[in-house]
PDB file of C-alpha atoms in Angstrom:
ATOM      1  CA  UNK A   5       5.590   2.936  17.447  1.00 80.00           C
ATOM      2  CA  UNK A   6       5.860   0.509  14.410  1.00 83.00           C
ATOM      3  CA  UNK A   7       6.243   1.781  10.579  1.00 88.00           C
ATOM      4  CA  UNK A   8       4.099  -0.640   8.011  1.00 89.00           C
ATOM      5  CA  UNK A   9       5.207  -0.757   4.842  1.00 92.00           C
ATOM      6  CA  UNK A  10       2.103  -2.448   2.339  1.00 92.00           C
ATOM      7  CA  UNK A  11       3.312  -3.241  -1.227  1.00 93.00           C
ATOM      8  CA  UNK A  12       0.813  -3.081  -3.674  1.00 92.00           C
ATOM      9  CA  UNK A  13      -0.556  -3.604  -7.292  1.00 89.00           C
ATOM     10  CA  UNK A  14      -3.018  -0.925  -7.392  1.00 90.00           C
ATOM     11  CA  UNK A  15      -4.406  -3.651 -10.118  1.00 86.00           C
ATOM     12  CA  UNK A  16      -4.643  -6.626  -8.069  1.00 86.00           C
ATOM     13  CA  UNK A  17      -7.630  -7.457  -6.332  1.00 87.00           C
ATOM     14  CA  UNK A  18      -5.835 -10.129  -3.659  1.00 87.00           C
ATOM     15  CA  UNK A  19      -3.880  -6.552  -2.239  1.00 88.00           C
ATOM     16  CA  UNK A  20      -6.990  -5.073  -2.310  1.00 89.00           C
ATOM     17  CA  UNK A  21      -8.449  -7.338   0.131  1.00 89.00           C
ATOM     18  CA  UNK A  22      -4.479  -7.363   1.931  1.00 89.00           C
ATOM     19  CA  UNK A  23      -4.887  -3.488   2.362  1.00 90.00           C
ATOM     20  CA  UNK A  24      -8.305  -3.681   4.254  1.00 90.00           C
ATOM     21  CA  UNK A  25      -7.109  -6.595   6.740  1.00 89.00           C
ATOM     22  CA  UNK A  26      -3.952  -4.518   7.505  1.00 89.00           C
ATOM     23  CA  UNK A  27      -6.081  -1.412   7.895  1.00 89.00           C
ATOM     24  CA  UNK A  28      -8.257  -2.781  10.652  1.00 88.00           C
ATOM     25  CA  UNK A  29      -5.793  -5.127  11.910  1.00 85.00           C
ATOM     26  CA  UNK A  30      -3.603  -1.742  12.570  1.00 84.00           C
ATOM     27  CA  UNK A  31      -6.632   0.329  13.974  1.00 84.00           C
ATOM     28  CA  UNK A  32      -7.136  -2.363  16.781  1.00 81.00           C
ATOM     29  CA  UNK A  33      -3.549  -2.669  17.994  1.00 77.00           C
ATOM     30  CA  UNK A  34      -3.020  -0.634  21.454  1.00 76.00           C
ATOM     31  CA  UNK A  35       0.006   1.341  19.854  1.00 77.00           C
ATOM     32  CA  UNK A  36       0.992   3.552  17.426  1.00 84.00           C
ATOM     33  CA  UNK A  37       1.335   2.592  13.438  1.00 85.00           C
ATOM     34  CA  UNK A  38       2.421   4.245  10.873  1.00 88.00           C
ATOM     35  CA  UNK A  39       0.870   2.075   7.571  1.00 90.00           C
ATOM     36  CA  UNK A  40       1.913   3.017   3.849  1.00 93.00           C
ATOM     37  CA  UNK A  41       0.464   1.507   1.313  1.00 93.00           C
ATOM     38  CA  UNK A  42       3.554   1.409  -1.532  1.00 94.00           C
ATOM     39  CA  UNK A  43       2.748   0.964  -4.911  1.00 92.00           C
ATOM     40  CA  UNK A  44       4.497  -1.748  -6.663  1.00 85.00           C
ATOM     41  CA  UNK A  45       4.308  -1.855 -10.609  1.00 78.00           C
ATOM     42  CA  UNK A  46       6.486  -4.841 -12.020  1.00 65.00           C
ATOM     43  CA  UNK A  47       7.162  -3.748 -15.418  1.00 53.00           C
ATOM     44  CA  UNK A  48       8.409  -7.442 -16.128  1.00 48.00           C
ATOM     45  CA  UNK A  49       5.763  -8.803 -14.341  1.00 41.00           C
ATOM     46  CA  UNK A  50       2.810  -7.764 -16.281  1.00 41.00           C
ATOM     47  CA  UNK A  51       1.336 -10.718 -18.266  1.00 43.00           C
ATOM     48  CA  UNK A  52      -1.853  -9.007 -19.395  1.00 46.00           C
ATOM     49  CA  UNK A  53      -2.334  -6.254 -21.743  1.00 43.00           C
ATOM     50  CA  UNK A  54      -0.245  -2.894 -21.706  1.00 41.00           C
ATOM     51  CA  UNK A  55      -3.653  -1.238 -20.722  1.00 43.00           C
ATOM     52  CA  UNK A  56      -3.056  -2.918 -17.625  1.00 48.00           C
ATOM     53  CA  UNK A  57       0.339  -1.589 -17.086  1.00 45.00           C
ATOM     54  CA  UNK A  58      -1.278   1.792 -17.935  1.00 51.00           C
ATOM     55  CA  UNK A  59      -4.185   1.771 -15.421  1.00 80.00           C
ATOM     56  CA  UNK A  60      -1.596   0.588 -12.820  1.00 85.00           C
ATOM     57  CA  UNK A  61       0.754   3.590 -13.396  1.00 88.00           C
ATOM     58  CA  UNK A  62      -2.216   5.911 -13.448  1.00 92.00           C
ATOM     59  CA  UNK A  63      -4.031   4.507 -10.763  1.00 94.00           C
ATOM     60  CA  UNK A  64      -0.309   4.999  -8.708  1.00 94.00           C
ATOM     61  CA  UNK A  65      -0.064   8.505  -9.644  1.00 96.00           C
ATOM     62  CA  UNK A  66      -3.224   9.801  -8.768  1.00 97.00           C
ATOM     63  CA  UNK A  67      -2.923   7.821  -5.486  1.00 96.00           C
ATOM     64  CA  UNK A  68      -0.032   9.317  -4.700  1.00 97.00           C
ATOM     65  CA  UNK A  69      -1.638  12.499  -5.748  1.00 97.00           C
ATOM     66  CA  UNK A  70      -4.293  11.515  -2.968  1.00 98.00           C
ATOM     67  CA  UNK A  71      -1.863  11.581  -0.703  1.00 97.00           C
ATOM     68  CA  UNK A  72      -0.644  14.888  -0.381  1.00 97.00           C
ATOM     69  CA  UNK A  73      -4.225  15.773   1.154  1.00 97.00           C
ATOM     70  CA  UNK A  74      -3.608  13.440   3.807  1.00 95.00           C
ATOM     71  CA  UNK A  75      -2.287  10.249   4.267  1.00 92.00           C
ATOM     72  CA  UNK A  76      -6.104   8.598   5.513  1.00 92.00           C
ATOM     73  CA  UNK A  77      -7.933  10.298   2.448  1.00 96.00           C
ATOM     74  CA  UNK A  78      -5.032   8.914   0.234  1.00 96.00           C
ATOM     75  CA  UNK A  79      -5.598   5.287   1.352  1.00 93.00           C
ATOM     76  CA  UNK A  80      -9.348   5.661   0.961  1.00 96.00           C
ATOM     77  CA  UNK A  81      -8.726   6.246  -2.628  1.00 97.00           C
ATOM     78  CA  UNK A  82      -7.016   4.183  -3.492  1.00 96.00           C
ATOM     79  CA  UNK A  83      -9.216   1.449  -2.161  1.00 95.00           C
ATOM     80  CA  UNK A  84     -11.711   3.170  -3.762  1.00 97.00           C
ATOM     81  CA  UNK A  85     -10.572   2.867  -7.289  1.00 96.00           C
ATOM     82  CA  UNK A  86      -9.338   0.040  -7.042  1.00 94.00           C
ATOM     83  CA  UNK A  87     -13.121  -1.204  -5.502  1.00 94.00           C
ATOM     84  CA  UNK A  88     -14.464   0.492  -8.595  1.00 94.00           C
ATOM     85  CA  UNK A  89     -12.138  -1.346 -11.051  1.00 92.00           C
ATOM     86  CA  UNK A  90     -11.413  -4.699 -10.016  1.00 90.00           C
ATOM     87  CA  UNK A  91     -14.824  -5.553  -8.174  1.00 92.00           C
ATOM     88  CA  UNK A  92     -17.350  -3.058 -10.028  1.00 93.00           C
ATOM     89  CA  UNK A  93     -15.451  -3.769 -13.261  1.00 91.00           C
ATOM     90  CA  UNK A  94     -15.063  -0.324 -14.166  1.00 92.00           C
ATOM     91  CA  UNK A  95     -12.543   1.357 -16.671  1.00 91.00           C
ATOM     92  CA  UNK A  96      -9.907   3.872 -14.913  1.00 93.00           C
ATOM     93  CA  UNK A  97     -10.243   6.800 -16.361  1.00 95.00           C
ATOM     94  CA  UNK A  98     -10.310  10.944 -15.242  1.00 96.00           C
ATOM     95  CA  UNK A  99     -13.976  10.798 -14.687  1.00 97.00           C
ATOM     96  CA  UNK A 100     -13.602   7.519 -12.575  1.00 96.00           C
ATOM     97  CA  UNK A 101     -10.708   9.184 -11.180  1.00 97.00           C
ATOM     98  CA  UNK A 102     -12.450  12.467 -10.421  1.00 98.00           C
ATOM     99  CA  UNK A 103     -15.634  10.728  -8.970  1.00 98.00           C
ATOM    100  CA  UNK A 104     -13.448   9.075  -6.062  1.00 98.00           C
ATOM    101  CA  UNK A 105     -11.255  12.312  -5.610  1.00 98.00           C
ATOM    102  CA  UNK A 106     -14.964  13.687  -4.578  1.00 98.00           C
ATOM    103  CA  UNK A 107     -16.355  10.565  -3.083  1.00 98.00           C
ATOM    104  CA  UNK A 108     -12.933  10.666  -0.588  1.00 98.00           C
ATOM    105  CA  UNK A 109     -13.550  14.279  -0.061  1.00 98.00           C
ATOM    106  CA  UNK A 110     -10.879  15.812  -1.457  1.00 98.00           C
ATOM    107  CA  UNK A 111     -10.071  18.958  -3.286  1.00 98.00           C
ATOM    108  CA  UNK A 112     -11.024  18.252  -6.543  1.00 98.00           C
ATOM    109  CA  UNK A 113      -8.613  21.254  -8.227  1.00 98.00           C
ATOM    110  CA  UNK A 114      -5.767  20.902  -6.111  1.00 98.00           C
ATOM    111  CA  UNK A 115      -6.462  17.169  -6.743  1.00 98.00           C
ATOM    112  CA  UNK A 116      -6.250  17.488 -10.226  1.00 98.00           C
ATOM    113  CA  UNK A 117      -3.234  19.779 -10.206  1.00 97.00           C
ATOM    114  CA  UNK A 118      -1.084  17.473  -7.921  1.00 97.00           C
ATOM    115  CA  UNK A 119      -1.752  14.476 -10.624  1.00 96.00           C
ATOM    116  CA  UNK A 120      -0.123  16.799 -12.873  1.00 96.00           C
ATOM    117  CA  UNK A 121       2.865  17.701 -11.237  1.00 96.00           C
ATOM    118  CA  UNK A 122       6.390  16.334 -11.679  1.00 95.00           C
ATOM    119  CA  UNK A 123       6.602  15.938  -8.055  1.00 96.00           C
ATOM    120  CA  UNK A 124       4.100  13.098  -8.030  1.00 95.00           C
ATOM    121  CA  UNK A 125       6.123  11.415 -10.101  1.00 92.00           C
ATOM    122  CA  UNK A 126       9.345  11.601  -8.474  1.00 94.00           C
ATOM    123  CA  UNK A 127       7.689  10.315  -5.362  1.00 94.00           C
ATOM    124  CA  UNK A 128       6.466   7.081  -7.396  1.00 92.00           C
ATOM    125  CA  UNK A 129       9.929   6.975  -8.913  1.00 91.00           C
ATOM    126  CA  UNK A 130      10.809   6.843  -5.651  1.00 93.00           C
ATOM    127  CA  UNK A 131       8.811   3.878  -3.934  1.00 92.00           C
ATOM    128  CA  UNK A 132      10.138   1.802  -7.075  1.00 90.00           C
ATOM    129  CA  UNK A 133      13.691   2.523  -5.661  1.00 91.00           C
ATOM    130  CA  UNK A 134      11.994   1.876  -1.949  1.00 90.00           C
ATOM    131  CA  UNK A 135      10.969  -1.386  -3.053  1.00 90.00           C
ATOM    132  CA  UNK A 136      14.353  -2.252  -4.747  1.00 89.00           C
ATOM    133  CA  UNK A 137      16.332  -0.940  -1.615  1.00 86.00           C
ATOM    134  CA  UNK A 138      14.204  -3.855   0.662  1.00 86.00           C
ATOM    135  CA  UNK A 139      14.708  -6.682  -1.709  1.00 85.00           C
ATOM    136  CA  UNK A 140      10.601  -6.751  -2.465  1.00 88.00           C
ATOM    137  CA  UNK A 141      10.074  -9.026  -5.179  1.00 86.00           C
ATOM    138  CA  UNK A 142       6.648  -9.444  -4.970  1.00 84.00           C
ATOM    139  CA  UNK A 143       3.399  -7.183  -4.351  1.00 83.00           C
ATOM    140  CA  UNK A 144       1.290  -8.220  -1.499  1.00 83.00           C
ATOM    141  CA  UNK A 145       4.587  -8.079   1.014  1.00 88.00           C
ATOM    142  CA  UNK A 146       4.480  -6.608   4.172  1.00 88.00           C
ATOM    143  CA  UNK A 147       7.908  -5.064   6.128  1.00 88.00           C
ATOM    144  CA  UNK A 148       7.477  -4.151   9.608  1.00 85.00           C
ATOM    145  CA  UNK A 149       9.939  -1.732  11.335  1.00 83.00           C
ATOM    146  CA  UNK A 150       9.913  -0.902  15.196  1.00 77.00           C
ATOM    147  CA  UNK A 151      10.595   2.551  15.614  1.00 78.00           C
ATOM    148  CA  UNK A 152      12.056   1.961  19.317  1.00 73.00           C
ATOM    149  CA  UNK A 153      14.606  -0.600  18.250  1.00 69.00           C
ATOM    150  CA  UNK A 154      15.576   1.122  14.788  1.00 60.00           C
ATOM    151  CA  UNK A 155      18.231  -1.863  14.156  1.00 64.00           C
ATOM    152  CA  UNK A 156      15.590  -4.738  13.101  1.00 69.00           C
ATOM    153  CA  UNK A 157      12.833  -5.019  11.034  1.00 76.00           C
ATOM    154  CA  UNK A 158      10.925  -8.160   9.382  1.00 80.00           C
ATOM    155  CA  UNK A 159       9.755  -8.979   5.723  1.00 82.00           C
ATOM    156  CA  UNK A 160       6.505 -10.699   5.019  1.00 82.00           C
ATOM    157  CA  UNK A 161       6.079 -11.995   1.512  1.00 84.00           C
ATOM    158  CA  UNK A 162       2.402 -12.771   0.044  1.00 79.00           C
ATOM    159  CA  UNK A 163       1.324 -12.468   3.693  1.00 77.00           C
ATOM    160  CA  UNK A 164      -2.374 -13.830   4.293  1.00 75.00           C
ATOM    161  CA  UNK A 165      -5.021 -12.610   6.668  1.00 74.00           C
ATOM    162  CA  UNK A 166      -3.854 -15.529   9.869  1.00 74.00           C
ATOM    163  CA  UNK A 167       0.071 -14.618   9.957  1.00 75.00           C
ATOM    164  CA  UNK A 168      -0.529 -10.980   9.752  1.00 77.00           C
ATOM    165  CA  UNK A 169      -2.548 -11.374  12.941  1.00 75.00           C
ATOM    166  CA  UNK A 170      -0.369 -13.530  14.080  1.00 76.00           C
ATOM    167  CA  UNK A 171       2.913 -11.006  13.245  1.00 76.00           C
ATOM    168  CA  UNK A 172       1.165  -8.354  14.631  1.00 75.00           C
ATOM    169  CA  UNK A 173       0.250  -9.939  18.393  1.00 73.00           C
ATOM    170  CA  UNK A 174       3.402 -11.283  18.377  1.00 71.00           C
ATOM    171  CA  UNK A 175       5.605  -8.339  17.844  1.00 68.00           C
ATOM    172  CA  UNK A 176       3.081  -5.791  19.883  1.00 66.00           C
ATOM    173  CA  UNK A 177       2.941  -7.858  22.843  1.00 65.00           C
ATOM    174  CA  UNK A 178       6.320  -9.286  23.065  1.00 62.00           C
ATOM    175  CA  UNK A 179       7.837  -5.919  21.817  1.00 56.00           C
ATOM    176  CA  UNK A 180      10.582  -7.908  19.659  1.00 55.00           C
ATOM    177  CA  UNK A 181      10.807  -9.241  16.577  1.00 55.00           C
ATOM    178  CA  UNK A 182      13.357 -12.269  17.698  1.00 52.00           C
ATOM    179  CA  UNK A 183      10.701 -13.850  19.527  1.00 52.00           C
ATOM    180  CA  UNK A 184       8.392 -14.188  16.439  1.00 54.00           C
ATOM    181  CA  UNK A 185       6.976 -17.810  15.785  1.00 52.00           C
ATOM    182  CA  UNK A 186       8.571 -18.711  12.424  1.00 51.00           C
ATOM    183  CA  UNK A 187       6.958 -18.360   9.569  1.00 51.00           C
ATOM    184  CA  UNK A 188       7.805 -19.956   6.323  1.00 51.00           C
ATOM    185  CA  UNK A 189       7.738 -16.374   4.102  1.00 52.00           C
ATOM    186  CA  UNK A 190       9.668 -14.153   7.356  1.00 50.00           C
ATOM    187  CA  UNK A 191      12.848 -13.074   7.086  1.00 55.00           C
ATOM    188  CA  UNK A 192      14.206 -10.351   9.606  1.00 54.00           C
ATOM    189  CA  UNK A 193      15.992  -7.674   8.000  1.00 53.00           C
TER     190      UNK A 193
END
């Protein structure tokens, strides 16, 4: 079994497009992944208006609220909104919000609840201190942990659509990350 760790912008169309190539590359490997999506919000980072920063922490709560009605319905929101925002050039807001919640079938008062809750926002405090504790400095980076060999894992920066396929046949079917072709963003951890 290998653990997938996606680090987002939940404002960035480029992970957008990252999150659906690592979706179906995952769903056509022959073993068992666990993906997560991790939001990333660069509070230095942020060149563009503080609305932006706003939507981003918004869009991150409410996808984290997702989550807690499964971890499938949680990634289909958030690839929802962020379709709806960055593509459909819609403003995030609670309707917007709501309108996915529904579209992704889930419970729209338990939704709105969890969205609420301080425990949403621990967990996002949380992936911040995720994403310090594996030296991410970018969104769009991919870390890649086999569950068998719990001692090694590898770190992807801006990974693009040929070396995740590439990372992914050659760590599935050689069952090792020290036999990985090198690429010029890897590092193993």
């Amino acid at each position: 079994m290998f653990e997938v760790y996606l680090f987002v912008n939940p404002a960035c169309l480029k992970c957008l497009d990252s999150e659906r190539e690592v979706t179906k590359v995952t769903e056509k490997l022959n073993c068992k992944v666990c993906l997560r999506f991790i939001p990333f919000i660069s509070l230095g980072s942020i060149n563009e208006a503080n609305l932006l920063h706003i939507d981003s922490y918004q869009m991150t709560i409410d996808y984290k609220a997702a989550l807690y009605q499964g971890c499938k319905k949680g990634r289909q929101f958030l690839q929802l909104i962020q379709e709806l925002t960055l593509v459909k050039k819609r403003n995030y807001n609670d309707e917007l919000a709501y309108h996915a919640a529904l579209a992704v079938n889930l419970d729209l008062d338990m939704f709105k609840e969890d969205r609420l809750s301080s425990m949403v926002k621990e967990n996002v405090s949380s992936d911040q201190k995720l994403v310090q504790e594996m030296g991410i400095t970018n969104h769009d980076s991919l870390v890649m942990f086999d569950c068998n060999s719990s001692e090694h894992g590898v770190l992807v920066e801006k990974i693009n659509n040929s070396q995740l396929k590439e990372l992914f046949n050659d760590v599935v079917n050689r069952n090792s990350f020290y036999n990985l072709k090198t690429l010029p963003n890897l590092r193993v951890l």
